[in-house]
């Protein structure tokens, strides 16, 4: 079967699109940075520009990742705390553009499905997948099936309240959410807080990571605090779900030398160890392409 699908990964600050075959090989891909606030028109203009750089011959379906709440049946982007986009019929818009069937899903759910199809979880029945990037999202797979929840929104670990005293305001409206305290922009905010200075609005965890590796104690403290928050939240999720593994992905996880030691230490600190003694925390095998392969998996699964 020579199947080729188009994958679209909508991120907090970029759109990546690529063509992927049935074996998970990325045949070609391209990316456009979405500067400033994301709007519907800006997104669809970027999709059109990306499409001109790809070989779309023989593409038979499209998978689209949504960074936020998604109504899969209606093809609706329900809400994204990071960008504020709500009630956007994104599946219809992509279908009109490409004249093909379109499947959408929350981006982290898509990553979890890709890890099952192409990555570390081929032989794991129960696991949690967590993306740590511009936002933080989670997905739960139980008995080899994606657990979507009553309203399709299970796994929102990014909105666990992890800081009740002076936390940052989250896009969801609450204060002290994991996403607000430990995602990429939050690590930069923590650095600014510890440094006692105003940081550039576009500063992210990568720059803080560079400072930390150069020995900046305030940058190291920012990663230490983020690791505390994430480890704490993961322990709560694992205590409740009792999975075999937690898989971590997203750009912030690529700074594993800085993030993973405090994350692991605090995860074990808060974990009910006797109930979860064999649980593993693993970095995704799919690397930076996890989300793109997730979008491709949506389309491939639809064709089966």
mmCIF file of C-alpha atoms in Angstrom:
data_model
loop_
_atom_site.group_PDB
_atom_site.id
_atom_site.type_symbol
_atom_site.label_atom_id
_atom_site.label_comp_id
_atom_site.label_asym_id
_atom_site.label_seq_id
_atom_site.Cartn_x
_atom_site.Cartn_y
_atom_site.Cartn_z
ATOM 1 C CA UNK A 1 0.000 0.000 0.000
ATOM 2 C CA UNK A 2 1.659 3.218 -1.178
ATOM 3 C CA UNK A 3 -0.214 5.711 1.023
ATOM 4 C CA UNK A 4 0.835 9.332 1.321
ATOM 5 C CA UNK A 5 -0.813 11.853 3.637
ATOM 6 C CA UNK A 6 -0.441 15.548 4.400
ATOM 7 C CA UNK A 7 0.299 16.442 8.025
ATOM 8 C CA UNK A 8 -0.255 19.893 9.518
ATOM 9 C CA UNK A 9 1.039 20.729 12.977
ATOM 10 C CA UNK A 10 -0.320 24.003 14.329
ATOM 11 C CA UNK A 11 1.940 25.201 17.130
ATOM 12 C CA UNK A 12 1.842 28.154 19.459
ATOM 13 C CA UNK A 13 4.190 30.142 17.226
ATOM 14 C CA UNK A 14 4.539 28.158 13.983
ATOM 15 C CA UNK A 15 2.842 26.020 11.375
ATOM 16 C CA UNK A 16 4.719 22.948 10.153
ATOM 17 C CA UNK A 17 3.435 20.859 7.266
ATOM 18 C CA UNK A 18 4.813 17.774 5.586
ATOM 19 C CA UNK A 19 4.036 14.727 3.479
ATOM 20 C CA UNK A 20 4.406 11.382 5.233
ATOM 21 C CA UNK A 21 4.170 7.806 3.982
ATOM 22 C CA UNK A 22 2.556 4.809 5.671
ATOM 23 C CA UNK A 23 5.827 3.836 7.377
ATOM 24 C CA UNK A 24 6.228 7.209 9.046
ATOM 25 C CA UNK A 25 8.877 8.473 6.647
ATOM 26 C CA UNK A 26 8.679 12.241 6.243
ATOM 27 C CA UNK A 27 9.033 12.770 2.500
ATOM 28 C CA UNK A 28 9.229 16.552 2.677
ATOM 29 C CA UNK A 29 8.314 19.258 5.162
ATOM 30 C CA UNK A 30 8.292 23.006 5.591
ATOM 31 C CA UNK A 31 7.630 25.505 8.376
ATOM 32 C CA UNK A 32 6.375 29.062 8.674
ATOM 33 C CA UNK A 33 6.783 31.051 11.882
ATOM 34 C CA UNK A 34 3.578 32.761 12.961
ATOM 35 C CA UNK A 35 4.728 36.074 14.338
ATOM 36 C CA UNK A 36 2.618 37.816 16.951
ATOM 37 C CA UNK A 37 -0.875 36.657 17.791
ATOM 38 C CA UNK A 38 -2.305 33.818 15.684
ATOM 39 C CA UNK A 39 -5.519 34.528 13.791
ATOM 40 C CA UNK A 40 -7.629 32.280 11.572
ATOM 41 C CA UNK A 41 -6.636 34.196 8.456
ATOM 42 C CA UNK A 42 -2.932 34.190 9.337
ATOM 43 C CA UNK A 43 -3.076 30.433 9.889
ATOM 44 C CA UNK A 44 -4.820 29.619 6.623
ATOM 45 C CA UNK A 45 -2.528 31.976 4.675
ATOM 46 C CA UNK A 46 0.439 30.141 6.181
ATOM 47 C CA UNK A 47 -1.091 26.773 5.235
ATOM 48 C CA UNK A 48 -1.445 27.939 1.637
ATOM 49 C CA UNK A 49 2.160 29.151 1.546
ATOM 50 C CA UNK A 50 3.408 25.876 3.037
ATOM 51 C CA UNK A 51 1.429 23.846 0.516
ATOM 52 C CA UNK A 52 3.226 25.536 -2.374
ATOM 53 C CA UNK A 53 6.527 24.150 -1.065
ATOM 54 C CA UNK A 54 5.354 20.523 -0.848
ATOM 55 C CA UNK A 55 4.787 17.776 -3.411
ATOM 56 C CA UNK A 56 1.087 17.068 -2.892
ATOM 57 C CA UNK A 57 0.710 14.580 -5.725
ATOM 58 C CA UNK A 58 -0.920 11.334 -4.530
ATOM 59 C CA UNK A 59 -1.801 12.773 -1.111
ATOM 60 C CA UNK A 60 -5.072 11.124 -0.085
ATOM 61 C CA UNK A 61 -5.940 12.621 3.336
ATOM 62 C CA UNK A 62 -4.962 15.406 5.731
ATOM 63 C CA UNK A 63 -4.309 15.279 9.482
ATOM 64 C CA UNK A 64 -4.298 18.496 11.508
ATOM 65 C CA UNK A 65 -3.067 19.007 15.075
ATOM 66 C CA UNK A 66 -4.968 21.490 17.224
ATOM 67 C CA UNK A 67 -3.083 23.197 20.095
ATOM 68 C CA UNK A 68 -6.021 23.255 22.475
ATOM 69 C CA UNK A 69 -9.513 21.836 22.770
ATOM 70 C CA UNK A 70 -10.839 20.056 19.678
ATOM 71 C CA UNK A 71 -14.244 18.654 18.752
ATOM 72 C CA UNK A 72 -13.042 15.801 16.579
ATOM 73 C CA UNK A 73 -16.487 14.820 15.259
ATOM 74 C CA UNK A 74 -17.370 18.349 14.166
ATOM 75 C CA UNK A 75 -13.851 19.191 12.988
ATOM 76 C CA UNK A 76 -13.920 22.222 15.258
ATOM 77 C CA UNK A 77 -11.062 23.980 17.011
ATOM 78 C CA UNK A 78 -13.006 24.712 20.198
ATOM 79 C CA UNK A 79 -10.553 26.826 22.178
ATOM 80 C CA UNK A 80 -6.845 27.503 22.604
ATOM 81 C CA UNK A 81 -5.803 29.245 25.851
ATOM 82 C CA UNK A 82 -2.437 30.232 24.352
ATOM 83 C CA UNK A 83 -3.742 31.991 21.212
ATOM 84 C CA UNK A 84 -7.371 32.650 22.142
ATOM 85 C CA UNK A 85 -8.740 31.107 18.927
ATOM 86 C CA UNK A 86 -12.194 29.596 19.538
ATOM 87 C CA UNK A 87 -14.980 27.883 17.562
ATOM 88 C CA UNK A 88 -12.939 27.672 14.345
ATOM 89 C CA UNK A 89 -14.169 25.074 11.770
ATOM 90 C CA UNK A 90 -10.585 24.225 10.900
ATOM 91 C CA UNK A 91 -11.340 20.846 9.274
ATOM 92 C CA UNK A 92 -13.719 22.478 6.783
ATOM 93 C CA UNK A 93 -11.178 25.178 5.965
ATOM 94 C CA UNK A 94 -8.406 22.662 5.266
ATOM 95 C CA UNK A 95 -10.811 20.464 3.304
ATOM 96 C CA UNK A 96 -11.792 23.408 1.098
ATOM 97 C CA UNK A 97 -8.151 24.268 0.516
ATOM 98 C CA UNK A 98 -6.989 20.758 -0.428
ATOM 99 C CA UNK A 99 -10.169 19.001 -1.571
ATOM 100 C CA UNK A 100 -9.393 16.030 0.678
ATOM 101 C CA UNK A 101 -10.832 14.395 3.809
ATOM 102 C CA UNK A 102 -9.449 16.043 6.949
ATOM 103 C CA UNK A 103 -9.079 14.647 10.465
ATOM 104 C CA UNK A 104 -8.289 16.892 13.427
ATOM 105 C CA UNK A 105 -7.293 16.112 16.977
ATOM 106 C CA UNK A 106 -5.732 17.779 19.981
ATOM 107 C CA UNK A 107 -1.997 17.902 19.263
ATOM 108 C CA UNK A 108 -0.913 15.907 22.301
ATOM 109 C CA UNK A 109 -3.469 13.176 21.580
ATOM 110 C CA UNK A 110 -2.015 12.985 18.075
ATOM 111 C CA UNK A 111 1.516 12.661 19.493
ATOM 112 C CA UNK A 112 0.367 9.851 21.762
ATOM 113 C CA UNK A 113 -1.106 7.992 18.785
ATOM 114 C CA UNK A 114 2.119 8.471 16.811
ATOM 115 C CA UNK A 115 4.164 7.079 19.703
ATOM 116 C CA UNK A 116 1.961 3.981 19.594
ATOM 117 C CA UNK A 117 2.290 3.600 15.825
ATOM 118 C CA UNK A 118 5.913 4.600 15.248
ATOM 119 C CA UNK A 119 7.681 5.099 18.580
ATOM 120 C CA UNK A 120 8.375 3.730 22.041
ATOM 121 C CA UNK A 121 4.853 2.567 22.892
ATOM 122 C CA UNK A 122 4.235 -0.114 20.254
ATOM 123 C CA UNK A 123 4.174 -2.702 23.038
ATOM 124 C CA UNK A 124 2.925 -0.517 25.898
ATOM 125 C CA UNK A 125 -0.790 -0.624 26.661
ATOM 126 C CA UNK A 126 -1.140 2.173 29.233
ATOM 127 C CA UNK A 127 0.815 5.427 29.088
ATOM 128 C CA UNK A 128 0.625 9.190 29.429
ATOM 129 C CA UNK A 129 2.085 11.496 26.752
ATOM 130 C CA UNK A 130 2.985 15.064 27.767
ATOM 131 C CA UNK A 131 4.127 17.915 25.536
ATOM 132 C CA UNK A 132 6.146 20.722 27.126
ATOM 133 C CA UNK A 133 6.526 23.573 24.661
ATOM 134 C CA UNK A 134 4.868 26.996 24.393
ATOM 135 C CA UNK A 135 2.088 25.308 26.352
ATOM 136 C CA UNK A 136 1.769 22.035 28.251
ATOM 137 C CA UNK A 137 -0.718 19.349 27.323
ATOM 138 C CA UNK A 138 -1.289 15.715 28.168
ATOM 139 C CA UNK A 139 -2.880 12.631 26.677
ATOM 140 C CA UNK A 140 -3.894 9.320 28.209
ATOM 141 C CA UNK A 141 -3.818 5.933 26.463
ATOM 142 C CA UNK A 142 -5.495 3.092 28.354
ATOM 143 C CA UNK A 143 -5.655 -0.511 27.165
ATOM 144 C CA UNK A 144 -4.092 0.612 23.851
ATOM 145 C CA UNK A 145 -6.919 3.111 23.214
ATOM 146 C CA UNK A 146 -6.897 6.899 23.431
ATOM 147 C CA UNK A 147 -8.970 7.933 26.444
ATOM 148 C CA UNK A 148 -10.790 11.052 25.264
ATOM 149 C CA UNK A 149 -13.122 11.624 28.210
ATOM 150 C CA UNK A 150 -16.783 12.628 28.270
ATOM 151 C CA UNK A 151 -16.320 15.882 26.332
ATOM 152 C CA UNK A 152 -13.196 14.798 24.438
ATOM 153 C CA UNK A 153 -10.856 16.811 26.649
ATOM 154 C CA UNK A 154 -9.143 14.263 28.899
ATOM 155 C CA UNK A 155 -5.480 14.758 29.759
ATOM 156 C CA UNK A 156 -5.379 18.513 30.400
ATOM 157 C CA UNK A 157 -2.440 18.253 32.789
ATOM 158 C CA UNK A 158 -1.343 21.756 31.790
ATOM 159 C CA UNK A 159 -4.194 23.109 33.874
ATOM 160 C CA UNK A 160 -3.365 21.343 37.103
ATOM 161 C CA UNK A 161 -2.878 24.110 39.674
ATOM 162 C CA UNK A 162 0.704 23.712 40.891
ATOM 163 C CA UNK A 163 1.279 27.144 42.458
ATOM 164 C CA UNK A 164 -1.288 28.757 44.749
ATOM 165 C CA UNK A 165 0.855 31.627 46.033
ATOM 166 C CA UNK A 166 1.649 34.338 43.519
ATOM 167 C CA UNK A 167 1.491 32.212 40.401
ATOM 168 C CA UNK A 168 1.388 33.490 36.835
ATOM 169 C CA UNK A 169 -1.971 34.060 35.107
ATOM 170 C CA UNK A 170 -2.813 31.309 32.616
ATOM 171 C CA UNK A 171 -4.580 31.738 29.283
ATOM 172 C CA UNK A 172 -7.424 29.604 30.641
ATOM 173 C CA UNK A 173 -8.225 32.322 33.195
ATOM 174 C CA UNK A 174 -6.852 30.602 36.289
ATOM 175 C CA UNK A 175 -3.638 31.421 38.129
ATOM 176 C CA UNK A 176 -0.814 29.004 38.874
ATOM 177 C CA UNK A 177 -1.557 26.375 36.202
ATOM 178 C CA UNK A 178 1.296 24.063 35.207
ATOM 179 C CA UNK A 179 1.271 25.600 31.719
ATOM 180 C CA UNK A 180 1.563 29.099 33.165
ATOM 181 C CA UNK A 181 4.339 28.063 35.560
ATOM 182 C CA UNK A 182 6.546 25.713 33.530
ATOM 183 C CA UNK A 183 6.014 25.945 29.749
ATOM 184 C CA UNK A 184 8.695 27.594 27.606
ATOM 185 C CA UNK A 185 7.501 31.192 28.107
ATOM 186 C CA UNK A 186 7.065 30.518 31.827
ATOM 187 C CA UNK A 187 10.684 29.418 32.224
ATOM 188 C CA UNK A 188 11.694 32.771 30.746
ATOM 189 C CA UNK A 189 9.329 34.538 33.180
ATOM 190 C CA UNK A 190 10.845 32.631 36.085
ATOM 191 C CA UNK A 191 14.284 33.715 34.969
ATOM 192 C CA UNK A 192 13.144 37.347 34.855
ATOM 193 C CA UNK A 193 11.574 36.985 38.291
ATOM 194 C CA UNK A 194 14.770 35.582 39.818
ATOM 195 C CA UNK A 195 16.941 38.105 37.956
ATOM 196 C CA UNK A 196 14.723 40.979 39.101
ATOM 197 C CA UNK A 197 14.491 42.490 35.638
ATOM 198 C CA UNK A 198 12.180 42.873 32.676
ATOM 199 C CA UNK A 199 12.885 40.266 30.009
ATOM 200 C CA UNK A 200 12.202 40.586 26.252
ATOM 201 C CA UNK A 201 8.651 39.490 25.370
ATOM 202 C CA UNK A 202 9.962 36.938 22.878
ATOM 203 C CA UNK A 203 12.432 35.313 25.282
ATOM 204 C CA UNK A 204 11.910 31.548 25.611
ATOM 205 C CA UNK A 205 13.427 28.605 27.465
ATOM 206 C CA UNK A 206 16.143 28.055 24.849
ATOM 207 C CA UNK A 207 17.817 31.352 25.709
ATOM 208 C CA UNK A 208 17.459 30.621 29.406
ATOM 209 C CA UNK A 209 19.013 27.213 28.786
ATOM 210 C CA UNK A 210 22.024 28.843 27.134
ATOM 211 C CA UNK A 211 22.449 31.114 30.159
ATOM 212 C CA UNK A 212 22.113 28.166 32.543
ATOM 213 C CA UNK A 213 24.812 26.181 30.750
ATOM 214 C CA UNK A 214 27.055 29.233 31.002
ATOM 215 C CA UNK A 215 26.641 29.096 34.771
ATOM 216 C CA UNK A 216 23.940 31.728 35.386
ATOM 217 C CA UNK A 217 22.492 30.725 38.773
ATOM 218 C CA UNK A 218 19.188 32.481 38.101
ATOM 219 C CA UNK A 219 18.698 30.557 34.859
ATOM 220 C CA UNK A 220 19.531 27.315 36.656
ATOM 221 C CA UNK A 221 16.993 28.217 39.338
ATOM 222 C CA UNK A 222 14.323 28.741 36.661
ATOM 223 C CA UNK A 223 14.816 25.222 35.300
ATOM 224 C CA UNK A 224 14.931 23.831 38.837
ATOM 225 C CA UNK A 225 11.558 25.424 39.598
ATOM 226 C CA UNK A 226 10.004 24.306 36.313
ATOM 227 C CA UNK A 227 11.211 20.768 36.975
ATOM 228 C CA UNK A 228 9.612 20.934 40.419
ATOM 229 C CA UNK A 229 6.260 21.963 38.959
ATOM 230 C CA UNK A 230 6.294 19.384 36.158
ATOM 231 C CA UNK A 231 7.473 16.540 38.379
ATOM 232 C CA UNK A 232 4.759 17.345 40.905
ATOM 233 C CA UNK A 233 2.022 17.404 38.247
ATOM 234 C CA UNK A 234 3.236 14.178 36.634
ATOM 235 C CA UNK A 235 3.176 12.408 39.995
ATOM 236 C CA UNK A 236 -0.476 13.345 40.475
ATOM 237 C CA UNK A 237 -1.367 12.094 37.000
ATOM 238 C CA UNK A 238 0.517 8.822 37.493
ATOM 239 C CA UNK A 239 -0.939 8.254 40.963
ATOM 240 C CA UNK A 240 -4.417 8.541 39.452
ATOM 241 C CA UNK A 241 -3.964 6.622 36.176
ATOM 242 C CA UNK A 242 -1.264 4.048 37.125
ATOM 243 C CA UNK A 243 0.352 3.855 33.655
ATOM 244 C CA UNK A 244 3.375 1.818 32.648
ATOM 245 C CA UNK A 245 5.141 4.859 31.228
ATOM 246 C CA UNK A 246 5.152 8.629 30.804
ATOM 247 C CA UNK A 247 6.473 9.892 27.465
ATOM 248 C CA UNK A 248 7.690 13.492 27.249
ATOM 249 C CA UNK A 249 7.948 15.562 24.087
ATOM 250 C CA UNK A 250 8.085 19.185 22.984
ATOM 251 C CA UNK A 251 10.869 21.681 22.541
ATOM 252 C CA UNK A 252 11.475 22.309 26.249
ATOM 253 C CA UNK A 253 12.187 18.607 26.808
ATOM 254 C CA UNK A 254 15.114 18.897 24.406
ATOM 255 C CA UNK A 255 16.840 20.794 27.260
ATOM 256 C CA UNK A 256 16.772 17.513 29.161
ATOM 257 C CA UNK A 257 20.153 18.070 30.825
ATOM 258 C CA UNK A 258 18.653 21.013 32.715
ATOM 259 C CA UNK A 259 15.027 19.961 33.116
ATOM 260 C CA UNK A 260 15.091 16.223 33.753
ATOM 261 C CA UNK A 261 17.118 16.052 36.998
ATOM 262 C CA UNK A 262 14.735 18.287 39.012
ATOM 263 C CA UNK A 263 11.721 16.810 37.203
ATOM 264 C CA UNK A 264 12.679 13.223 38.044
ATOM 265 C CA UNK A 265 13.655 14.105 41.607
ATOM 266 C CA UNK A 266 10.345 15.828 42.361
ATOM 267 C CA UNK A 267 8.317 13.225 40.481
ATOM 268 C CA UNK A 268 9.726 10.538 42.779
ATOM 269 C CA UNK A 269 9.250 12.782 45.803
ATOM 270 C CA UNK A 270 5.486 13.116 45.269
ATOM 271 C CA UNK A 271 4.817 9.703 43.684
ATOM 272 C CA UNK A 272 3.007 6.894 45.516
ATOM 273 C CA UNK A 273 5.977 4.665 44.822
ATOM 274 C CA UNK A 274 4.566 1.352 46.049
ATOM 275 C CA UNK A 275 1.634 1.623 43.648
ATOM 276 C CA UNK A 276 3.777 2.749 40.696
ATOM 277 C CA UNK A 277 7.177 1.192 41.338
ATOM 278 C CA UNK A 278 7.824 0.226 37.706
ATOM 279 C CA UNK A 279 6.656 3.425 35.982
ATOM 280 C CA UNK A 280 9.156 4.863 33.481
ATOM 281 C CA UNK A 281 9.645 8.450 32.328
ATOM 282 C CA UNK A 282 10.922 8.481 28.756
ATOM 283 C CA UNK A 283 11.735 11.126 26.183
ATOM 284 C CA UNK A 284 9.852 10.547 22.923
ATOM 285 C CA UNK A 285 11.638 8.528 20.244
ATOM 286 C CA UNK A 286 10.106 10.800 17.588
ATOM 287 C CA UNK A 287 12.080 13.932 18.501
ATOM 288 C CA UNK A 288 11.076 17.272 17.021
ATOM 289 C CA UNK A 289 8.928 15.456 14.449
ATOM 290 C CA UNK A 290 6.601 13.888 17.033
ATOM 291 C CA UNK A 291 3.789 16.358 16.402
ATOM 292 C CA UNK A 292 4.106 16.186 12.613
ATOM 293 C CA UNK A 293 4.027 12.387 12.767
ATOM 294 C CA UNK A 294 1.054 12.715 15.091
ATOM 295 C CA UNK A 295 -0.876 14.666 12.480
ATOM 296 C CA UNK A 296 0.116 12.091 9.869
ATOM 297 C CA UNK A 297 -1.078 9.281 12.147
ATOM 298 C CA UNK A 298 -4.535 10.878 12.305
ATOM 299 C CA UNK A 299 -4.826 10.747 8.531
ATOM 300 C CA UNK A 300 -3.319 7.263 8.240
ATOM 301 C CA UNK A 301 -5.662 5.897 10.887
ATOM 302 C CA UNK A 302 -8.617 7.357 9.035
ATOM 303 C CA UNK A 303 -7.647 5.489 5.873
ATOM 304 C CA UNK A 304 -7.480 2.096 7.565
#
